[in-house]
């Protein structure tokens, strides 16, 4: 077995793995001011971004779920890897050759499981792509040509051909050092009587990549009449591939999704290709499963989906009954997006690939441009099933559509669709329709859990403590010995007390020089449990509530403010003691305390003036 990765190599991996770039491969990050970046957390579902990244210190922290750490921690958690596997993955990304303390370069057979499976899939994709040019792949090339795709298009999307042989891929990969167990575990092969046999045979193959561009699985289309398998066959769930968490084309579409704040959901691999080639580069597709909650989470991170209603998610479905049913299923998840959602349905039932073949690129762009709001589509699709020529039919249609309208969370939007529903049904009685919807909404509301109470307001003194501690972690040179001289009792919040002790144990702000990553690392070394490490990370990432050009004055002000708070406590104690004295019988002690009180009051005025100087 290989030994421990050298510390110098781990440090080099961190240095050459810019945290904003690595995290940016998984979520969209936007400028949050003060050198910080912000996005939607990939570790929990949230409506507004609370995931912060600080490139200067190489740290991230989510203020919603408290996940945080450095670039290695992020890769560990997002990819479900061990520490060593995460280092290896980043090293491969940065082109760094790792060495282990117990000798030599790490042999490939000792790499982490995920790295091995990713490498096997990459080699398989190359094998399939090469085989597309072979004589046996003529049916596959004809399939692509009939759908308007040229050789260059196949190369762009990595389309390949799986030979109609039992062991062609397995032989090739085992000849390159991969084991039968790895091929089976990765879903590239199945157990046969005499060893592994290829999972895909005689099929056109699309490599499925994750957001970072790694091949993690394949989708394969039947070409031969002799193939008695399903029309499309996908890689089974594996350590790399979870179909509920995969979107085909996300590696190619993610930048345009972020740039345009738009995602187009289509139904197949050829539809993704057709959209991208026709000028709709935000198209993605699910892989052998219906669009669900995990897919929403992926898209929201790239859309930076939040309350401004700036972006849009467009579902494309066939115009037939099955397509309408699929759209209504999507409606059930609609309000998990904050972004506006739409449906684009081609009246003649053509999917984007067929539409491009028959009517050209412009027709595909027009289809996406002709989208209609998903609420509208869901309501109109529902009432279209009823005979609106009779009052009975109208009432039945109203009762069927009412739960959809009642379920719209936005009050203004709900009122507008109630008016539209009245017009579409032909009642011309908005009050009656709205009342019917309200009755349904009231029944729905009874079954919902009560809203959680709002958090209590934060004590202003605790806020001062927090700001001062952020400066001590992020800008210790601004505070220096004066911070270290503070009485530990100046901090009252339990987390703040712990962090102050950690700073003292690490040598104090005066010993931190200009801070930066080295200072944060030193604090982390003194944090002996996960809670303490999370605390350091949080304060290393959370934005200081002052612009960079006034941070020095802000530091002086925060120090003065916390010193003033301590003086306030001392004044309260002196006043309490004075009130218990008899000024006649205990005149000497009374006068001494009164003089102490005057001096404290003067000290407080000076400190408050200094604090107000921010």
XYZ file of C-alpha atoms in Angstrom:
614
model
C 0.000 0.000 0.000
C 1.117 3.547 -0.705
C 1.867 5.736 2.301
C 0.545 9.096 3.337
C 0.523 11.904 0.767
C 3.333 14.332 1.562
C 2.279 17.541 3.307
C 4.193 19.581 0.733
C 2.161 17.968 -2.052
C -1.127 18.642 -0.232
C -0.111 22.291 0.165
C 0.775 22.456 -3.544
C -2.602 20.965 -4.487
C -4.361 23.645 -2.411
C -2.232 26.382 -3.951
C -2.905 25.290 -7.536
C -6.621 24.600 -7.039
C -8.276 28.036 -6.932
C -11.330 27.503 -4.771
C -13.555 29.800 -6.848
C -12.744 27.830 -10.014
C -13.309 24.420 -8.415
C -16.585 25.386 -6.743
C -17.599 27.315 -9.874
C -17.650 23.993 -11.742
C -20.589 22.975 -9.552
C -22.514 26.179 -8.838
C -22.754 29.708 -10.183
C -20.926 32.250 -8.018
C -21.550 35.983 -8.069
C -19.690 38.886 -6.511
C -20.882 39.517 -2.960
C -18.518 42.430 -2.214
C -15.444 42.564 -0.021
C -13.663 39.989 -2.157
C -16.338 37.372 -1.374
C -18.457 35.331 -3.785
C -21.924 33.952 -3.164
C -24.123 31.200 -4.600
C -26.820 28.643 -3.798
C -25.542 25.932 -1.474
C -24.990 22.521 -3.119
C -25.369 20.759 0.244
C -28.913 21.796 1.132
C -31.982 23.188 -0.602
C -32.404 26.949 -0.190
C -34.342 29.775 -1.817
C -31.754 32.543 -1.508
C -27.953 32.203 -1.661
C -26.189 31.766 1.677
C -23.126 29.862 0.410
C -20.073 32.141 0.617
C -16.613 31.666 -0.870
C -13.556 33.717 0.092
C -10.827 33.172 -2.546
C -8.290 35.226 -0.572
C -8.281 32.667 2.245
C -9.299 29.672 0.140
C -12.344 28.964 2.308
C -16.095 28.480 1.877
C -18.964 28.484 4.373
C -22.732 28.142 4.122
C -24.636 30.260 6.618
C -27.716 28.122 6.006
C -26.398 24.640 6.859
C -22.967 25.460 8.384
C -20.995 23.362 5.881
C -17.560 24.850 5.365
C -13.891 24.234 4.742
C -11.254 24.561 2.043
C -11.081 23.352 -1.552
C -10.197 19.792 -0.501
C -13.097 19.644 1.959
C -15.449 20.826 -0.780
C -14.379 18.100 -3.207
C -14.599 15.490 -0.421
C -18.203 16.424 0.319
C -19.524 17.187 -3.168
C -18.011 14.011 -4.673
C -18.383 11.808 -1.545
C -14.654 11.039 -1.470
C -12.105 10.376 1.240
C -9.506 13.072 1.960
C -6.851 11.217 -0.040
C -9.183 10.677 -2.993
C -10.103 14.369 -3.003
C -6.420 15.353 -3.029
C -5.785 12.925 -5.901
C -8.720 14.335 -7.869
C -7.509 17.905 -7.461
C -3.931 16.886 -8.222
C -5.076 15.307 -11.482
C -7.012 18.469 -12.317
C -3.952 20.660 -11.647
C -1.465 18.337 -13.361
C 0.421 17.569 -10.146
C 2.216 14.226 -9.693
C 1.701 13.188 -6.074
C 4.344 11.441 -4.010
C 3.791 9.367 -0.899
C 5.979 9.429 2.191
C 6.565 5.678 2.114
C 8.163 5.808 -1.291
C 7.850 6.750 -4.917
C 5.115 7.914 -7.175
C 1.714 6.444 -6.430
C 0.979 3.652 -8.923
C -2.335 3.874 -10.758
C -3.623 0.724 -9.131
C -3.399 2.483 -5.768
C -5.486 5.480 -6.781
C -8.886 6.002 -5.172
C -11.872 4.062 -6.466
C -13.576 7.069 -7.998
C -10.453 8.174 -9.846
C -10.053 4.670 -11.259
C -13.669 4.483 -12.433
C -13.496 7.956 -13.991
C -10.348 6.927 -15.861
C -12.056 3.717 -17.071
C -15.035 5.717 -18.370
C -12.760 8.189 -20.127
C -10.959 5.313 -21.848
C -14.310 3.719 -22.746
C -15.551 6.979 -24.302
C -12.404 7.186 -26.428
C -12.846 3.551 -27.478
C -16.483 4.075 -28.508
C -15.707 7.325 -30.378
C -12.972 5.585 -32.360
C -15.282 2.686 -33.234
C -17.857 5.087 -34.755
C -15.497 5.339 -37.756
C -15.357 1.555 -38.254
C -17.252 -0.240 -41.081
C -19.524 -2.007 -38.564
C -20.750 1.366 -37.275
C -22.422 2.288 -40.608
C -25.953 1.972 -39.105
C -24.954 4.397 -36.344
C -23.522 6.943 -38.772
C -26.664 6.624 -40.906
C -28.842 7.208 -37.811
C -26.963 10.432 -37.054
C -27.012 11.619 -40.658
C -30.776 11.091 -40.971
C -31.196 13.332 -37.939
C -29.108 16.134 -39.379
C -25.859 15.490 -37.527
C -22.449 15.565 -39.197
C -19.181 13.953 -38.129
C -18.010 17.148 -36.424
C -21.245 17.217 -34.387
C -20.672 13.636 -33.242
C -17.136 14.592 -32.178
C -18.378 17.640 -30.264
C -20.747 15.521 -28.181
C -18.442 12.484 -28.064
C -20.951 10.152 -29.733
C -19.531 6.667 -30.308
C -20.400 3.133 -31.287
C -20.381 -0.013 -29.132
C -19.328 -2.976 -31.304
C -21.803 -5.848 -31.587
C -19.423 -8.165 -29.746
C -19.602 -9.722 -26.307
C -16.291 -8.513 -24.898
C -14.853 -5.800 -27.172
C -14.768 -3.046 -24.546
C -13.960 -5.364 -21.640
C -10.941 -6.796 -23.471
C -9.737 -3.315 -24.393
C -9.995 -1.921 -20.856
C -8.559 -4.982 -19.125
C -5.660 -4.770 -21.546
C -5.077 -1.264 -20.168
C -4.887 -2.468 -16.586
C -8.470 -2.194 -15.356
C -9.913 -5.136 -13.457
C -13.097 -7.056 -14.207
C -14.457 -5.959 -10.824
C -13.926 -2.281 -11.701
C -15.724 -2.651 -15.043
C -18.713 -4.321 -13.403
C -18.837 -1.842 -10.506
C -18.747 1.093 -12.917
C -21.557 -0.336 -15.041
C -19.384 -0.753 -18.141
C -19.733 -4.537 -18.096
C -21.836 -7.322 -16.592
C -20.800 -10.583 -15.031
C -20.716 -13.357 -17.634
C -20.081 -17.090 -17.307
C -16.468 -16.716 -18.383
C -15.773 -13.206 -17.205
C -17.124 -9.698 -17.834
C -19.265 -9.003 -20.937
C -19.969 -5.567 -22.399
C -23.137 -3.859 -21.205
C -23.613 -2.032 -24.534
C -23.351 -3.956 -27.788
C -24.288 -2.912 -31.327
C -25.555 0.484 -30.149
C -24.932 4.174 -30.717
C -23.461 5.545 -27.491
C -23.521 8.988 -25.862
C -21.076 9.689 -23.017
C -22.827 11.273 -20.031
C -20.631 13.762 -18.182
C -20.993 15.461 -14.839
C -20.760 19.230 -14.436
C -16.960 19.087 -14.279
C -16.716 17.242 -17.616
C -15.848 13.773 -16.305
C -17.544 10.874 -18.126
C -19.611 9.034 -15.484
C -21.898 6.873 -17.618
C -23.379 6.235 -21.062
C -26.697 6.251 -22.854
C -27.042 3.776 -25.732
C -29.590 3.686 -28.582
C -30.628 0.430 -30.266
C -29.646 0.168 -33.953
C -30.111 -3.502 -34.886
C -33.384 -5.383 -35.331
C -31.752 -8.387 -33.697
C -31.329 -6.387 -30.465
C -34.248 -7.399 -28.246
C -33.351 -4.867 -25.554
C -35.062 -1.515 -24.856
C -34.802 1.334 -27.368
C -32.550 3.264 -24.995
C -30.307 1.676 -22.392
C -28.470 3.614 -19.699
C -25.648 2.918 -17.310
C -27.099 1.529 -14.044
C -26.601 3.439 -10.803
C -22.979 3.136 -9.709
C -20.485 4.939 -7.453
C -20.193 7.531 -10.272
C -23.672 7.587 -11.777
C -26.995 8.326 -10.053
C -29.643 8.847 -12.729
C -31.788 11.040 -10.471
C -28.833 13.431 -10.113
C -27.597 13.530 -13.714
C -28.468 15.930 -16.526
C -27.127 15.111 -19.984
C -25.380 18.125 -21.505
C -24.850 20.013 -18.233
C -21.087 20.138 -18.864
C -21.645 21.988 -22.149
C -24.645 24.052 -21.036
C -23.680 25.219 -17.541
C -21.869 28.411 -18.557
C -24.651 29.513 -20.898
C -27.261 28.618 -18.253
C -25.467 30.928 -15.809
C -24.877 33.628 -18.417
C -28.451 33.694 -19.809
C -30.260 32.695 -16.593
C -32.118 30.154 -18.697
C -32.331 26.362 -18.786
C -34.207 24.360 -21.424
C -35.291 20.838 -20.450
C -35.675 18.426 -23.393
C -36.373 14.697 -23.480
C -33.476 13.029 -25.300
C -29.812 13.096 -26.273
C -30.505 14.024 -29.888
C -32.793 16.832 -28.704
C -29.934 18.286 -26.645
C -27.642 18.084 -29.668
C -30.257 19.674 -31.954
C -30.887 22.565 -29.555
C -27.206 23.345 -29.047
C -26.507 23.238 -32.781
C -29.578 25.384 -33.507
C -28.517 28.158 -31.138
C -30.140 27.056 -27.868
C -27.003 26.157 -25.849
C -28.860 25.980 -22.513
C -30.540 22.637 -23.293
C -30.128 19.599 -21.020
C -31.984 16.289 -20.636
C -32.633 13.718 -17.952
C -31.118 10.255 -18.414
C -33.620 7.423 -18.301
C -35.805 8.972 -15.602
C -38.383 11.737 -15.222
C -37.386 15.254 -14.224
C -37.333 15.458 -10.429
C -36.237 17.270 -7.299
C -32.526 16.386 -7.574
C -32.438 17.789 -11.119
C -34.010 21.001 -9.825
C -31.226 21.333 -7.255
C -28.574 21.019 -9.968
C -30.183 23.674 -12.170
C -30.909 26.115 -9.356
C -27.211 26.212 -8.469
C -26.285 27.284 -11.986
C -29.252 29.623 -12.417
C -28.521 31.221 -9.029
C -32.291 30.886 -8.700
C -33.572 33.508 -6.281
C -36.397 35.915 -5.603
C -35.773 38.431 -8.386
C -37.589 36.286 -11.010
C -34.851 37.052 -13.512
C -34.320 33.608 -14.951
C -36.458 31.020 -16.692
C -36.727 27.252 -16.935
C -38.415 26.029 -20.122
C -39.767 22.488 -20.429
C -40.265 21.094 -23.939
C -42.718 18.236 -24.343
C -44.441 16.499 -27.229
C -47.889 17.915 -27.982
C -49.628 14.567 -27.406
C -51.402 13.385 -24.253
C -48.229 11.803 -22.866
C -46.388 15.082 -23.315
C -49.131 16.993 -21.516
C -49.029 14.472 -18.683
C -45.251 14.938 -18.392
C -45.708 18.712 -18.255
C -48.262 18.397 -15.469
C -45.824 16.216 -13.529
C -43.262 18.994 -13.920
C -45.859 21.439 -12.581
C -45.890 19.535 -9.290
C -42.254 20.593 -8.771
C -42.635 24.056 -10.318
C -42.667 26.016 -7.089
C -39.399 24.501 -5.960
C -37.951 26.951 -8.467
C -38.122 30.668 -7.720
C -37.269 31.334 -11.354
C -40.209 31.565 -13.763
C -41.112 28.267 -15.430
C -42.516 27.771 -18.912
C -43.647 25.064 -21.320
C -42.812 25.019 -25.027
C -44.962 22.547 -26.982
C -44.725 22.077 -30.738
C -48.352 21.833 -32.020
C -47.537 19.153 -34.587
C -45.852 16.988 -31.933
C -42.312 17.256 -33.330
C -39.488 17.081 -30.828
C -36.564 19.557 -31.226
C -34.458 17.044 -33.198
C -37.213 16.245 -35.749
C -38.195 19.915 -35.883
C -34.647 20.898 -36.816
C -34.499 18.238 -39.565
C -37.835 19.262 -41.112
C -37.890 23.028 -40.575
C -34.351 24.125 -39.737
C -32.479 25.781 -36.862
C -34.746 28.838 -36.733
C -37.778 26.651 -36.016
C -36.061 25.258 -32.890
C -35.288 28.767 -31.654
C -38.884 29.812 -32.399
C -40.218 26.857 -30.406
C -38.300 27.981 -27.325
C -39.332 31.607 -27.898
C -43.026 30.589 -28.069
C -43.038 29.268 -24.516
C -46.054 29.837 -22.257
C -46.049 30.012 -18.448
C -46.290 26.592 -16.836
C -49.175 27.685 -14.601
C -51.141 28.745 -17.646
C -50.360 25.508 -19.457
C -51.319 23.396 -16.441
C -54.648 25.184 -15.938
C -55.628 25.196 -19.603
C -54.607 21.557 -20.063
C -56.805 20.623 -17.095
C -59.947 22.451 -18.225
C -59.553 21.211 -21.818
C -60.680 17.777 -20.622
C -64.196 19.076 -19.863
C -67.185 20.097 -21.958
C -67.436 23.840 -21.345
C -70.677 24.153 -23.223
C -72.683 23.086 -20.171
C -72.818 24.507 -16.655
C -72.060 21.040 -15.273
C -68.912 20.842 -17.388
C -67.823 24.328 -16.362
C -68.270 23.561 -12.650
C -66.353 20.275 -13.002
C -63.545 22.081 -14.845
C -63.456 24.815 -12.178
C -63.215 22.254 -9.381
C -60.426 20.424 -11.243
C -58.410 23.607 -11.892
C -59.059 25.273 -8.520
C -56.379 23.262 -6.620
C -53.764 24.368 -9.187
C -54.645 28.049 -8.754
C -54.996 27.711 -4.965
C -51.527 26.177 -4.835
C -49.831 29.243 -6.365
C -47.800 30.751 -3.536
C -47.517 34.274 -4.942
C -50.738 36.087 -3.911
C -50.747 38.531 -6.845
C -50.129 35.757 -9.358
C -52.868 33.636 -7.782
C -55.392 36.472 -8.177
C -54.459 37.038 -11.816
C -54.874 33.349 -12.670
C -58.230 33.288 -10.871
C -59.357 36.075 -13.217
C -57.952 34.200 -16.222
C -59.690 30.983 -15.148
C -63.017 32.801 -14.925
C -62.514 34.142 -18.457
C -61.417 30.777 -19.901
C -64.444 29.040 -18.378
C -66.842 31.762 -19.480
C -68.539 32.365 -16.112
C -67.882 36.113 -16.166
C -68.207 36.038 -12.386
C -64.791 36.637 -10.805
C -66.141 36.690 -7.248
C -67.740 33.253 -7.617
C -64.569 31.711 -9.124
C -62.296 33.350 -6.527
C -64.533 32.113 -3.697
C -64.415 28.551 -5.048
C -60.622 28.721 -5.274
C -60.378 30.198 -1.757
C -62.445 27.299 -0.356
C -60.054 24.811 -1.941
C -57.068 26.809 -0.682
C -58.468 26.839 2.860
C -58.847 23.061 2.808
C -55.289 22.704 1.520
C -53.993 25.090 4.193
C -55.480 22.967 7.002
C -53.210 20.105 6.031
C -50.025 22.190 6.000
C -47.630 22.447 8.952
C -47.556 25.746 10.792
C -44.911 28.211 9.733
C -41.894 28.217 12.015
C -41.619 31.268 14.284
C -39.242 33.996 13.167
C -35.825 34.109 14.791
C -35.402 36.542 17.655
C -33.474 39.736 16.854
C -29.723 39.609 17.518
C -28.400 41.553 20.532
C -26.448 44.607 19.185
C -23.616 43.854 21.626
C -23.332 40.313 20.237
C -23.141 41.803 16.735
C -20.175 43.952 17.844
C -18.474 40.845 19.240
C -19.008 39.045 15.927
C -17.613 41.908 13.829
C -14.539 42.198 16.025
C -13.884 38.445 15.826
C -14.255 38.515 12.015
C -11.569 41.184 11.930
C -9.372 39.123 14.273
C -9.609 36.155 11.901
C -9.514 38.011 8.576
C -7.581 41.245 9.317
C -5.658 40.637 12.580
C -3.050 43.306 11.754
C -5.762 45.954 12.187
C -6.278 44.936 15.841
C -2.930 43.693 17.151
C -2.028 43.777 20.886
C -5.088 45.837 21.815
C -7.353 42.947 20.859
C -5.175 40.493 22.787
C -5.432 42.692 25.896
C -9.225 42.405 26.002
C -10.710 40.679 29.030
C -12.058 37.247 27.945
C -15.326 38.228 29.620
C -15.748 40.900 26.921
C -17.264 38.097 24.819
C -20.619 36.710 25.910
C -22.023 34.541 23.084
C -20.824 30.924 23.606
C -19.407 30.635 20.065
C -17.572 33.937 20.510
C -16.031 32.802 23.792
C -14.732 29.627 22.089
C -13.300 31.544 19.128
C -11.612 34.122 21.373
C -9.925 31.267 23.282
C -8.773 29.729 19.989
C -7.245 33.024 18.867
C -5.442 33.379 22.187
C -4.205 29.771 22.009
C -2.833 30.395 18.509
C -0.719 33.312 19.774
C -3.197 36.167 19.523
C -3.852 38.749 16.831
C -0.451 40.383 17.381
C 1.294 37.155 16.333
C -0.837 36.704 13.211
C 1.006 39.302 11.113
C -1.214 40.097 8.116
C -3.328 37.005 8.585
C -4.323 35.288 5.379
C -4.465 31.560 4.818
C -1.546 30.744 7.159
C -3.302 32.414 10.106
C -6.563 30.576 9.399
C -4.673 27.284 9.162
C -3.047 27.984 12.524
C -6.466 28.601 14.075
C -7.772 25.380 12.537
C -4.833 23.476 14.069
C -5.955 24.667 17.517
C -9.585 23.712 16.835
C -9.879 20.211 18.251
C -13.384 19.273 17.100
C -15.618 19.735 14.054
C -17.766 22.407 15.728
C -14.718 24.552 16.481
C -13.350 24.079 12.953
C -16.708 25.105 11.493
C -16.626 28.194 13.719
C -13.187 29.242 12.422
C -14.273 28.629 8.823
C -17.457 30.630 9.262
C -15.628 33.668 10.646
C -12.951 33.376 7.964
C -15.605 33.600 5.242
C -18.376 35.838 6.584
C -18.184 39.328 5.080
C -16.967 42.203 7.266
C -19.622 44.926 7.380
C -17.305 47.644 6.113
C -15.723 48.587 2.802
C -12.039 47.733 2.387
C -10.905 51.382 2.326
C -12.361 52.047 5.802
C -11.468 48.726 7.455
C -8.722 50.282 9.588
C -11.100 52.865 11.071
C -13.734 50.151 11.400
C -11.318 47.999 13.421
C -10.579 50.897 15.778
C -14.311 51.531 16.125
C -15.168 47.886 16.889
C -12.410 47.656 19.498
C -13.690 50.839 21.120
C -17.265 49.567 20.968
C -16.486 46.295 22.741
C -14.352 48.113 25.310
C -17.299 50.477 25.850
C -19.580 47.493 26.412
C -17.180 46.201 29.077
C -17.171 49.669 30.702
C -20.997 49.645 30.630
C -20.949 46.423 32.633
C -18.456 47.931 35.125
C -20.609 51.062 35.494
C -23.675 48.901 36.194
C -21.753 47.009 38.880
C -20.489 50.231 40.551
C -23.973 51.770 40.523
C -25.368 48.626 42.099
C -22.789 48.804 44.886
C -23.411 52.557 45.444
C -27.146 51.952 45.796
C -26.508 49.512 48.602
C -24.387 52.027 50.598
C -25.490 54.604 53.187
C -23.786 57.863 52.022
C -23.660 59.197 55.606
C -22.492 56.130 57.506
C -20.197 54.815 54.715
C -19.074 58.155 53.322
C -15.453 57.165 52.522
C -16.455 54.066 50.475
C -19.318 56.009 48.895
C -16.970 58.796 47.739
C -14.428 56.281 46.422
C -17.066 54.472 44.340
C -18.553 57.744 43.152
C -15.107 58.834 41.918
C -14.694 55.464 40.195
C -18.091 55.942 38.557
C -17.157 59.421 37.255
C -13.905 58.026 35.785
C -15.779 55.150 34.134
C -18.373 57.525 32.680
C -15.566 59.643 31.219
C -13.876 56.530 29.789
C -17.190 55.437 28.219
C -17.648 58.830 26.523
C -14.172 58.622 24.992
C -14.743 55.062 23.768
C -18.156 55.855 22.320
C -16.745 58.863 20.461
C -14.033 56.589 19.084
C -16.612 53.922 18.149
C -18.739 56.543 16.395
C -15.717 57.494 14.286
C -16.444 54.521 12.000
